[in-house]
Amino acid sequence: MSSLRLSRAFLGSQKRLMSSTPKSKLHKFVLFAPDTKDSARSTVQKQHREAIAPFVQSGVVKVAGMTVTPESIESEEAAVKPFGSCIIYEAENIDVVRKMVESDIYYTSGVWDREKLVLVPFLPVTSFP
């Protein structure tokens, strides 16, 4: 099954989860995913963006983007060098997010360094009473 179909399947289950349990509290989770040394990011980037788009549109993914090396922003002439990805998700629990991460083509194709992934609950300051 392709990553895109898996992502759509998880999105569908997430929608059912949210609609069937209206009192469920959604939590935010942040993923920091550094790239592997010889990352093939550019070869699967289109597929990654297509697969994550439904999650962005539904609000499951709050913020997503590429992290870059510090040199990438030091001047306008500097070449942008990818370092990894940072994504903020909103879901009922971390297992739902973990399944989305593990089905992402960046994960399955080895763009992200699986040994260095960090997925943790996130409490933005706007969530405090």
Backbone as ProteinMPNN parsed JSONL, in Angstrom:
{"seq_chain_A": "MSSLRLSRAFLGSQKRLMSSTPKSKLHKFVLFAPDTKDSARSTVQKQHREAIAPFVQSGVVKVAGMTVTPESIESEEAAVKPFGSCIIYEAENIDVVRKMVESDIYYTSGVWDREKLVLVPFLPVTSFP", "coords_chain_A": {"N_chain_A": [[0.852, -1.178, 0.0], [0.59, 2.187, -0.823], [2.313, 5.083, 0.535], [0.743, 7.367, 0.382], [-1.891, 6.376, 0.283], [-1.969, 5.087, 2.752], [-1.716, 7.314, 4.427], [-4.107, 8.664, 3.852], [-5.853, 6.762, 4.813], [-5.274, 6.812, 7.556], [-5.998, 9.437, 8.064], [-8.744, 9.308, 7.599], [-9.471, 7.564, 9.689], [-8.787, 9.18, 11.809], [-10.613, 11.293, 11.525], [-12.992, 9.897, 12.037], [-12.478, 9.147, 14.641], [-12.437, 11.622, 15.929], [-15.062, 12.521, 15.413], [-16.658, 10.545, 16.532], [-16.157, 10.636, 19.191], [-16.934, 13.172, 20.705], [-16.296, 14.425, 23.106], [-13.69, 13.949, 23.516], [-10.426, 14.974, 24.23], [-8.201, 16.785, 22.304], [-4.718, 16.646, 21.712], [-1.573, 18.302, 21.336], [1.335, 17.481, 19.463], [4.798, 17.437, 18.884], [7.02, 16.879, 16.255], [10.363, 16.343, 15.674], [12.465, 15.767, 13.139], [15.384, 14.919, 12.035], [17.242, 14.846, 8.969], [18.747, 12.053, 7.227], [22.234, 11.493, 6.6], [22.8, 11.186, 3.822], [20.43, 12.044, 2.555], [17.569, 11.567, 0.481], [15.731, 13.564, 0.003], [14.756, 15.42, -1.979], [13.908, 13.743, -4.033], [11.567, 12.511, -3.203], [9.97, 14.482, -2.273], [7.669, 15.676, -3.467], [5.751, 13.634, -3.28], [5.619, 13.409, -0.506], [4.55, 15.915, 0.215], [2.049, 15.782, -1.063], [0.884, 13.705, 0.367], [0.759, 14.702, 2.968], [-0.864, 16.885, 2.765], [-3.781, 16.472, 3.079], [-3.877, 16.158, 5.869], [-3.047, 18.642, 6.732], [-5.1, 20.25, 5.685], [-7.295, 19.266, 7.134], [-6.666, 20.041, 9.668], [-5.246, 18.439, 11.388], [-2.494, 18.47, 11.106], [-0.803, 21.124, 12.287], [1.362, 22.866, 11.922], [4.0, 22.654, 9.632], [7.198, 22.025, 8.317], [10.412, 22.499, 6.71], [13.467, 22.127, 8.333], [16.501, 23.968, 8.349], [20.052, 24.369, 7.759], [22.065, 26.575, 9.801], [23.683, 28.201, 8.161], [22.159, 28.501, 5.92], [20.473, 30.66, 6.172], [22.0, 32.864, 6.56], [22.725, 34.693, 4.601], [21.325, 36.23, 1.666], [22.369, 35.072, -0.576], [23.172, 32.6, 0.173], [23.05, 29.076, -0.174], [20.19, 27.073, 0.323], [20.192, 24.612, 2.674], [18.834, 21.651, 3.503], [18.018, 20.354, 6.738], [16.266, 18.824, 8.173], [12.969, 18.027, 9.353], [10.171, 19.67, 10.915], [7.222, 19.192, 12.593], [4.021, 19.969, 13.794], [1.455, 18.31, 15.274], [-2.058, 17.647, 15.866], [-3.903, 15.58, 17.806], [-5.734, 12.776, 19.229], [-4.107, 11.023, 20.68], [-0.658, 9.983, 21.173], [-0.072, 7.662, 19.8], [-1.652, 7.651, 17.495], [-0.451, 9.722, 16.079], [2.129, 8.691, 15.84], [1.682, 6.568, 14.058], [1.016, 8.011, 11.762], [3.441, 9.329, 11.281], [5.157, 7.13, 10.856], [4.118, 6.193, 8.497], [4.75, 8.09, 6.689], [6.358, 9.085, 3.703], [8.887, 10.2, 3.908], [9.824, 8.962, 6.158], [9.578, 6.199, 5.524], [11.196, 5.975, 3.258], [13.697, 6.606, 4.113], [14.562, 9.256, 4.333], [14.27, 10.728, 6.696], [16.174, 10.43, 9.676], [15.728, 7.74, 11.434], [16.696, 6.932, 13.906], [17.121, 9.264, 15.259], [14.764, 10.63, 15.508], [12.389, 12.666, 17.19], [9.5, 12.617, 18.971], [7.148, 14.141, 20.761], [4.752, 15.084, 23.336], [3.297, 18.344, 23.213], [2.933, 21.472, 24.682], [1.74, 24.31, 23.865], [2.125, 27.758, 24.7], [-0.267, 29.067, 24.404], [-2.115, 27.236, 25.198], [-2.339, 27.185, 27.923], [-4.3, 27.876, 30.864]], "CA_chain_A": [[0.0, 0.0, 0.0], [1.446, 3.365, -0.918], [2.298, 6.007, 1.662], [-0.378, 8.284, 0.227], [-3.11, 5.675, 0.682], [-1.901, 4.911, 4.198], [-1.994, 8.6, 5.045], [-5.541, 8.912, 3.729], [-6.526, 5.835, 5.731], [-5.133, 7.33, 8.909], [-6.798, 10.654, 8.15], [-10.125, 8.869, 7.747], [-9.679, 7.047, 11.04], [-8.697, 10.322, 12.72], [-11.89, 11.991, 11.448], [-13.975, 9.083, 12.751], [-12.134, 9.22, 16.049], [-12.865, 12.916, 16.442], [-16.5, 12.677, 15.333], [-17.356, 9.581, 17.363], [-15.906, 10.944, 20.589], [-16.889, 14.623, 20.732], [-15.754, 14.929, 24.36], [-12.267, 13.649, 23.545], [-9.545, 16.13, 24.18], [-7.092, 16.638, 21.366], [-3.442, 17.118, 22.237], [-0.578, 18.647, 20.322], [2.577, 16.726, 19.502], [5.793, 17.993, 17.977], [7.986, 15.942, 15.683], [11.608, 16.849, 15.116], [12.975, 14.65, 12.354], [16.558, 15.267, 11.235], [17.485, 14.031, 7.783], [19.936, 11.214, 7.202], [23.378, 12.17, 5.969], [22.654, 11.151, 2.367], [18.989, 12.093, 2.356], [17.022, 11.693, -0.875], [14.559, 14.416, 0.217], [14.212, 16.021, -3.202], [13.31, 12.742, -4.918], [10.241, 12.109, -2.713], [9.32, 15.649, -1.674], [6.331, 15.867, -4.023], [4.884, 12.617, -2.671], [5.459, 13.779, 0.906], [3.623, 17.057, 0.291], [0.714, 15.309, -1.441], [0.353, 12.855, 1.44], [0.522, 15.468, 4.189], [-1.861, 17.937, 2.478], [-5.075, 16.264, 3.741], [-3.724, 16.383, 7.299], [-3.008, 20.1, 6.901], [-6.445, 20.751, 5.405], [-8.22, 18.863, 8.195], [-6.241, 20.628, 10.936], [-4.45, 17.494, 12.169], [-1.159, 19.076, 11.079], [-0.936, 22.557, 12.562], [2.522, 23.542, 11.326], [4.959, 21.693, 9.089], [8.186, 22.668, 7.472], [11.773, 21.988, 6.627], [14.495, 22.828, 9.082], [17.672, 24.188, 7.5], [21.283, 24.663, 8.485], [22.197, 28.005, 10.089], [24.283, 28.898, 7.016], [21.123, 28.69, 4.907], [19.768, 31.932, 6.351], [22.957, 33.924, 6.885], [22.706, 35.713, 3.56], [20.399, 35.918, 0.581], [23.08, 34.286, -1.577], [23.476, 31.271, 0.699], [22.213, 27.969, -0.652], [19.386, 26.472, 1.378], [20.595, 23.229, 2.913], [17.903, 21.003, 4.429], [18.545, 19.671, 7.911], [15.253, 17.881, 8.611], [11.593, 18.519, 9.353], [9.498, 19.909, 12.181], [5.779, 19.143, 12.357], [3.163, 19.974, 14.973], [0.213, 17.583, 15.023], [-3.079, 17.659, 16.899], [-4.583, 14.285, 17.75], [-6.192, 12.284, 20.524], [-2.992, 10.439, 21.435], [0.62, 9.905, 20.465], [-0.054, 6.494, 18.911], [-2.227, 8.087, 16.214], [0.59, 10.509, 15.406], [3.239, 7.784, 15.504], [1.299, 5.845, 12.845], [1.139, 8.948, 10.641], [4.873, 9.534, 11.044], [5.739, 5.904, 10.307], [3.626, 5.974, 7.136], [5.24, 9.184, 5.842], [7.399, 8.634, 2.765], [10.198, 10.604, 4.412], [10.201, 7.923, 7.117], [9.714, 4.889, 4.875], [12.256, 5.972, 2.245], [14.992, 6.885, 4.731], [14.943, 10.675, 4.366], [14.449, 11.038, 8.113], [17.02, 9.533, 10.454], [14.814, 7.102, 12.39], [17.341, 6.836, 15.219], [17.179, 10.583, 15.89], [13.428, 11.236, 15.56], [11.851, 13.023, 18.498], [8.063, 12.859, 18.934], [6.758, 14.371, 22.155], [3.621, 15.991, 23.55], [3.684, 19.757, 23.127], [1.972, 22.368, 25.31], [2.032, 25.696, 23.502], [1.74, 28.716, 25.732], [-1.657, 29.437, 24.193], [-2.961, 26.202, 25.775], [-2.448, 27.329, 29.36], [-5.471, 28.681, 31.262]], "C_chain_A": [[0.892, 1.233, 0.0], [1.299, 4.238, 0.312], [1.098, 6.939, 1.595], [-1.667, 7.613, 0.673], [-3.115, 5.421, 2.185], [-2.254, 6.205, 4.902], [-3.474, 8.915, 4.978], [-6.323, 8.001, 4.663], [-6.442, 6.345, 7.163], [-5.939, 8.61, 9.093], [-8.26, 10.291, 8.339], [-10.396, 8.352, 9.146], [-9.614, 8.173, 12.062], [-10.008, 11.101, 12.706], [-12.962, 11.219, 12.204], [-13.742, 9.163, 14.244], [-12.639, 10.521, 16.648], [-14.381, 13.025, 16.436], [-17.233, 11.717, 16.258], [-17.147, 9.847, 18.851], [-15.798, 12.45, 20.76], [-16.289, 15.196, 22.011], [-14.256, 14.659, 24.481], [-11.467, 14.928, 23.458], [-8.416, 15.849, 23.19], [-5.85, 17.273, 21.973], [-2.522, 17.454, 21.078], [0.687, 17.835, 20.575], [3.542, 17.367, 18.517], [6.744, 16.876, 17.556], [9.191, 16.739, 15.212], [12.266, 15.667, 14.444], [14.168, 15.1, 11.519], [16.71, 14.322, 10.051], [18.708, 13.146, 7.985], [21.038, 11.962, 6.443], [23.219, 12.258, 4.451], [21.176, 11.144, 1.976], [18.608, 12.279, 0.888], [15.75, 12.538, -0.84], [13.943, 14.899, -1.094], [13.513, 14.999, -4.104], [11.906, 12.32, -4.486], [9.448, 13.277, -2.125], [7.89, 15.861, -2.182], [5.345, 14.887, -3.389], [4.607, 12.941, -1.202], [4.427, 14.9, 1.037], [2.196, 16.647, -0.073], [0.078, 14.512, -0.307], [0.014, 13.651, 2.692], [-0.576, 16.531, 3.997], [-3.219, 17.686, 3.138], [-5.016, 16.489, 5.255], [-3.675, 17.882, 7.613], [-4.419, 20.66, 6.73], [-7.431, 20.416, 6.512], [-7.865, 19.466, 9.548], [-5.471, 19.676, 11.827], [-3.003, 17.97, 12.235], [-1.341, 20.579, 11.207], [0.149, 23.368, 11.873], [3.458, 22.454, 10.815], [5.953, 22.439, 8.23], [9.551, 22.018, 7.577], [12.673, 22.813, 7.543], [15.734, 22.9, 8.186], [18.891, 24.468, 8.368], [21.366, 26.165, 8.75], [22.771, 28.815, 8.918], [23.247, 29.239, 5.95], [20.438, 30.051, 5.006], [20.699, 33.11, 6.643], [23.021, 35.013, 5.841], [21.742, 35.28, 2.467], [21.051, 35.042, -0.485], [23.352, 32.86, -1.114], [22.514, 30.231, 0.125], [21.458, 27.377, 0.531], [19.765, 25.002, 1.485], [19.641, 22.622, 3.937], [18.639, 20.32, 5.576], [17.575, 18.584, 8.375], [13.869, 18.499, 8.51], [11.13, 18.757, 10.775], [8.009, 19.98, 11.871], [5.067, 19.16, 13.7], [1.828, 19.371, 14.571], [-0.776, 17.862, 16.153], [-3.897, 16.385, 16.748], [-4.971, 13.86, 19.158], [-5.057, 11.687, 21.354], [-1.772, 10.281, 20.537], [0.681, 8.721, 19.51], [-0.621, 6.817, 17.538], [-1.17, 8.839, 15.416], [1.737, 9.612, 14.976], [2.935, 7.012, 14.219], [1.404, 6.753, 11.62], [2.608, 9.154, 10.277], [5.471, 8.317, 10.356], [5.226, 5.574, 8.915], [4.108, 7.056, 6.168], [6.374, 8.685, 4.947], [8.792, 9.09, 3.196], [10.72, 9.575, 5.429], [10.505, 6.612, 6.391], [10.852, 4.838, 3.863], [13.626, 6.334, 2.817], [15.452, 8.325, 4.651], [15.215, 11.08, 5.813], [15.323, 9.98, 8.78], [16.166, 8.955, 11.588], [15.38, 7.036, 13.804], [17.325, 8.167, 15.975], [15.827, 11.296, 15.945], [13.044, 11.534, 17.0], [10.38, 13.354, 18.297], [7.599, 12.951, 20.375], [5.494, 15.22, 22.229], [4.126, 17.431, 23.636], [2.576, 20.599, 23.741], [2.325, 23.806, 24.937], [1.507, 26.643, 24.568], [0.278, 29.13, 25.591], [-2.61, 28.408, 24.778], [-3.127, 26.331, 27.289], [-3.646, 28.185, 29.713], [-5.114, 30.113, 31.592]], "O_chain_A": [[1.857, 1.298, 0.762], [0.309, 4.158, 1.038], [0.502, 7.268, 2.621], [-2.464, 8.231, 1.38], [-4.161, 5.53, 2.824], [-3.011, 6.197, 5.872], [-4.044, 9.39, 5.96], [-7.332, 8.409, 5.237], [-7.429, 6.313, 7.896], [-6.5, 8.841, 10.163], [-8.946, 10.903, 9.158], [-11.433, 8.661, 9.733], [-10.31, 8.128, 13.076], [-10.475, 11.53, 13.761], [-13.756, 11.814, 12.932], [-14.69, 9.239, 15.025], [-13.202, 10.531, 17.743], [-14.946, 13.579, 17.379], [-18.325, 12.037, 16.727], [-17.893, 9.328, 19.682], [-14.696, 12.97, 20.941], [-15.819, 16.334, 22.011], [-13.624, 15.093, 25.444], [-11.798, 15.842, 22.704], [-7.767, 14.805, 23.244], [-5.922, 18.296, 22.655], [-2.685, 16.941, 19.971], [1.058, 17.544, 21.713], [3.139, 17.79, 17.434], [7.199, 16.064, 18.361], [9.056, 17.694, 14.447], [12.59, 14.674, 15.096], [13.989, 15.609, 10.413], [16.35, 13.147, 10.127], [19.584, 13.442, 8.798], [20.777, 12.939, 5.741], [23.481, 13.308, 3.863], [20.741, 10.33, 1.162], [19.238, 13.043, 0.156], [14.798, 12.261, -1.57], [12.732, 14.794, -1.287], [12.614, 15.363, -4.862], [11.133, 11.825, -5.305], [8.38, 13.079, -1.547], [7.0, 16.191, -1.399], [4.238, 15.268, -3.008], [3.488, 12.763, -0.721], [3.533, 14.83, 1.88], [1.241, 17.118, 0.544], [-1.12, 14.629, -0.052], [-0.929, 13.306, 3.405], [-1.146, 17.014, 4.976], [-3.775, 18.618, 3.719], [-5.985, 16.953, 5.855], [-4.198, 18.329, 8.634], [-4.874, 21.459, 7.548], [-8.322, 21.215, 6.799], [-8.669, 19.412, 10.479], [-5.072, 20.06, 12.927], [-2.362, 17.887, 13.282], [-1.949, 21.223, 10.352], [-0.118, 24.43, 11.31], [3.679, 21.449, 11.491], [5.596, 23.368, 7.505], [9.801, 21.136, 8.398], [12.639, 24.044, 7.524], [15.981, 22.009, 7.373], [18.771, 24.766, 9.556], [20.793, 26.952, 7.996], [22.393, 29.967, 8.709], [23.443, 30.167, 5.165], [19.882, 30.537, 4.021], [20.242, 34.215, 6.937], [23.344, 36.155, 6.167], [21.389, 34.105, 2.362], [20.354, 34.343, -1.22], [23.722, 32.006, -1.919], [21.321, 30.487, -0.035], [22.02, 27.201, 1.612], [19.671, 24.247, 0.517], [19.635, 23.025, 5.1], [19.732, 19.782, 5.403], [17.993, 17.554, 8.903], [13.627, 19.382, 7.686], [11.621, 18.137, 11.718], [7.584, 20.735, 10.996], [5.457, 18.454, 14.63], [1.16, 19.85, 13.654], [-0.387, 18.259, 17.251], [-4.504, 16.139, 15.706], [-4.592, 14.493, 20.144], [-5.039, 11.822, 22.577], [-1.846, 10.426, 19.317], [1.407, 8.765, 18.517], [-0.129, 6.314, 16.527], [-1.014, 8.615, 14.216], [2.26, 9.754, 13.871], [3.82, 6.822, 13.384], [1.836, 6.31, 10.557], [2.969, 9.152, 9.1], [6.209, 8.454, 9.381], [5.829, 4.76, 8.216], [3.896, 6.947, 4.96], [7.247, 7.944, 5.4], [9.779, 8.427, 2.878], [11.927, 9.358, 5.534], [11.547, 5.995, 6.61], [11.419, 3.77, 3.63], [14.612, 6.364, 2.081], [16.63, 8.6, 4.879], [16.24, 11.687, 6.122], [15.219, 8.79, 8.482], [15.921, 9.63, 12.588], [14.633, 7.079, 14.781], [17.495, 8.191, 17.194], [15.753, 12.445, 16.381], [13.334, 10.757, 17.91], [10.044, 14.265, 17.54], [7.646, 11.973, 21.121], [5.194, 15.981, 21.309], [5.246, 17.686, 24.08], [1.411, 20.461, 23.369], [3.123, 24.447, 25.621], [0.536, 26.332, 25.257], [-0.349, 29.507, 26.581], [-3.81, 28.671, 24.854], [-3.972, 25.653, 27.874], [-3.99, 29.109, 28.977], [-5.99, 30.904, 31.94]]}, "name": "protein", "num_of_chains": 1, "seq": "MSSLRLSRAFLGSQKRLMSSTPKSKLHKFVLFAPDTKDSARSTVQKQHREAIAPFVQSGVVKVAGMTVTPESIESEEAAVKPFGSCIIYEAENIDVVRKMVESDIYYTSGVWDREKLVLVPFLPVTSFP"}
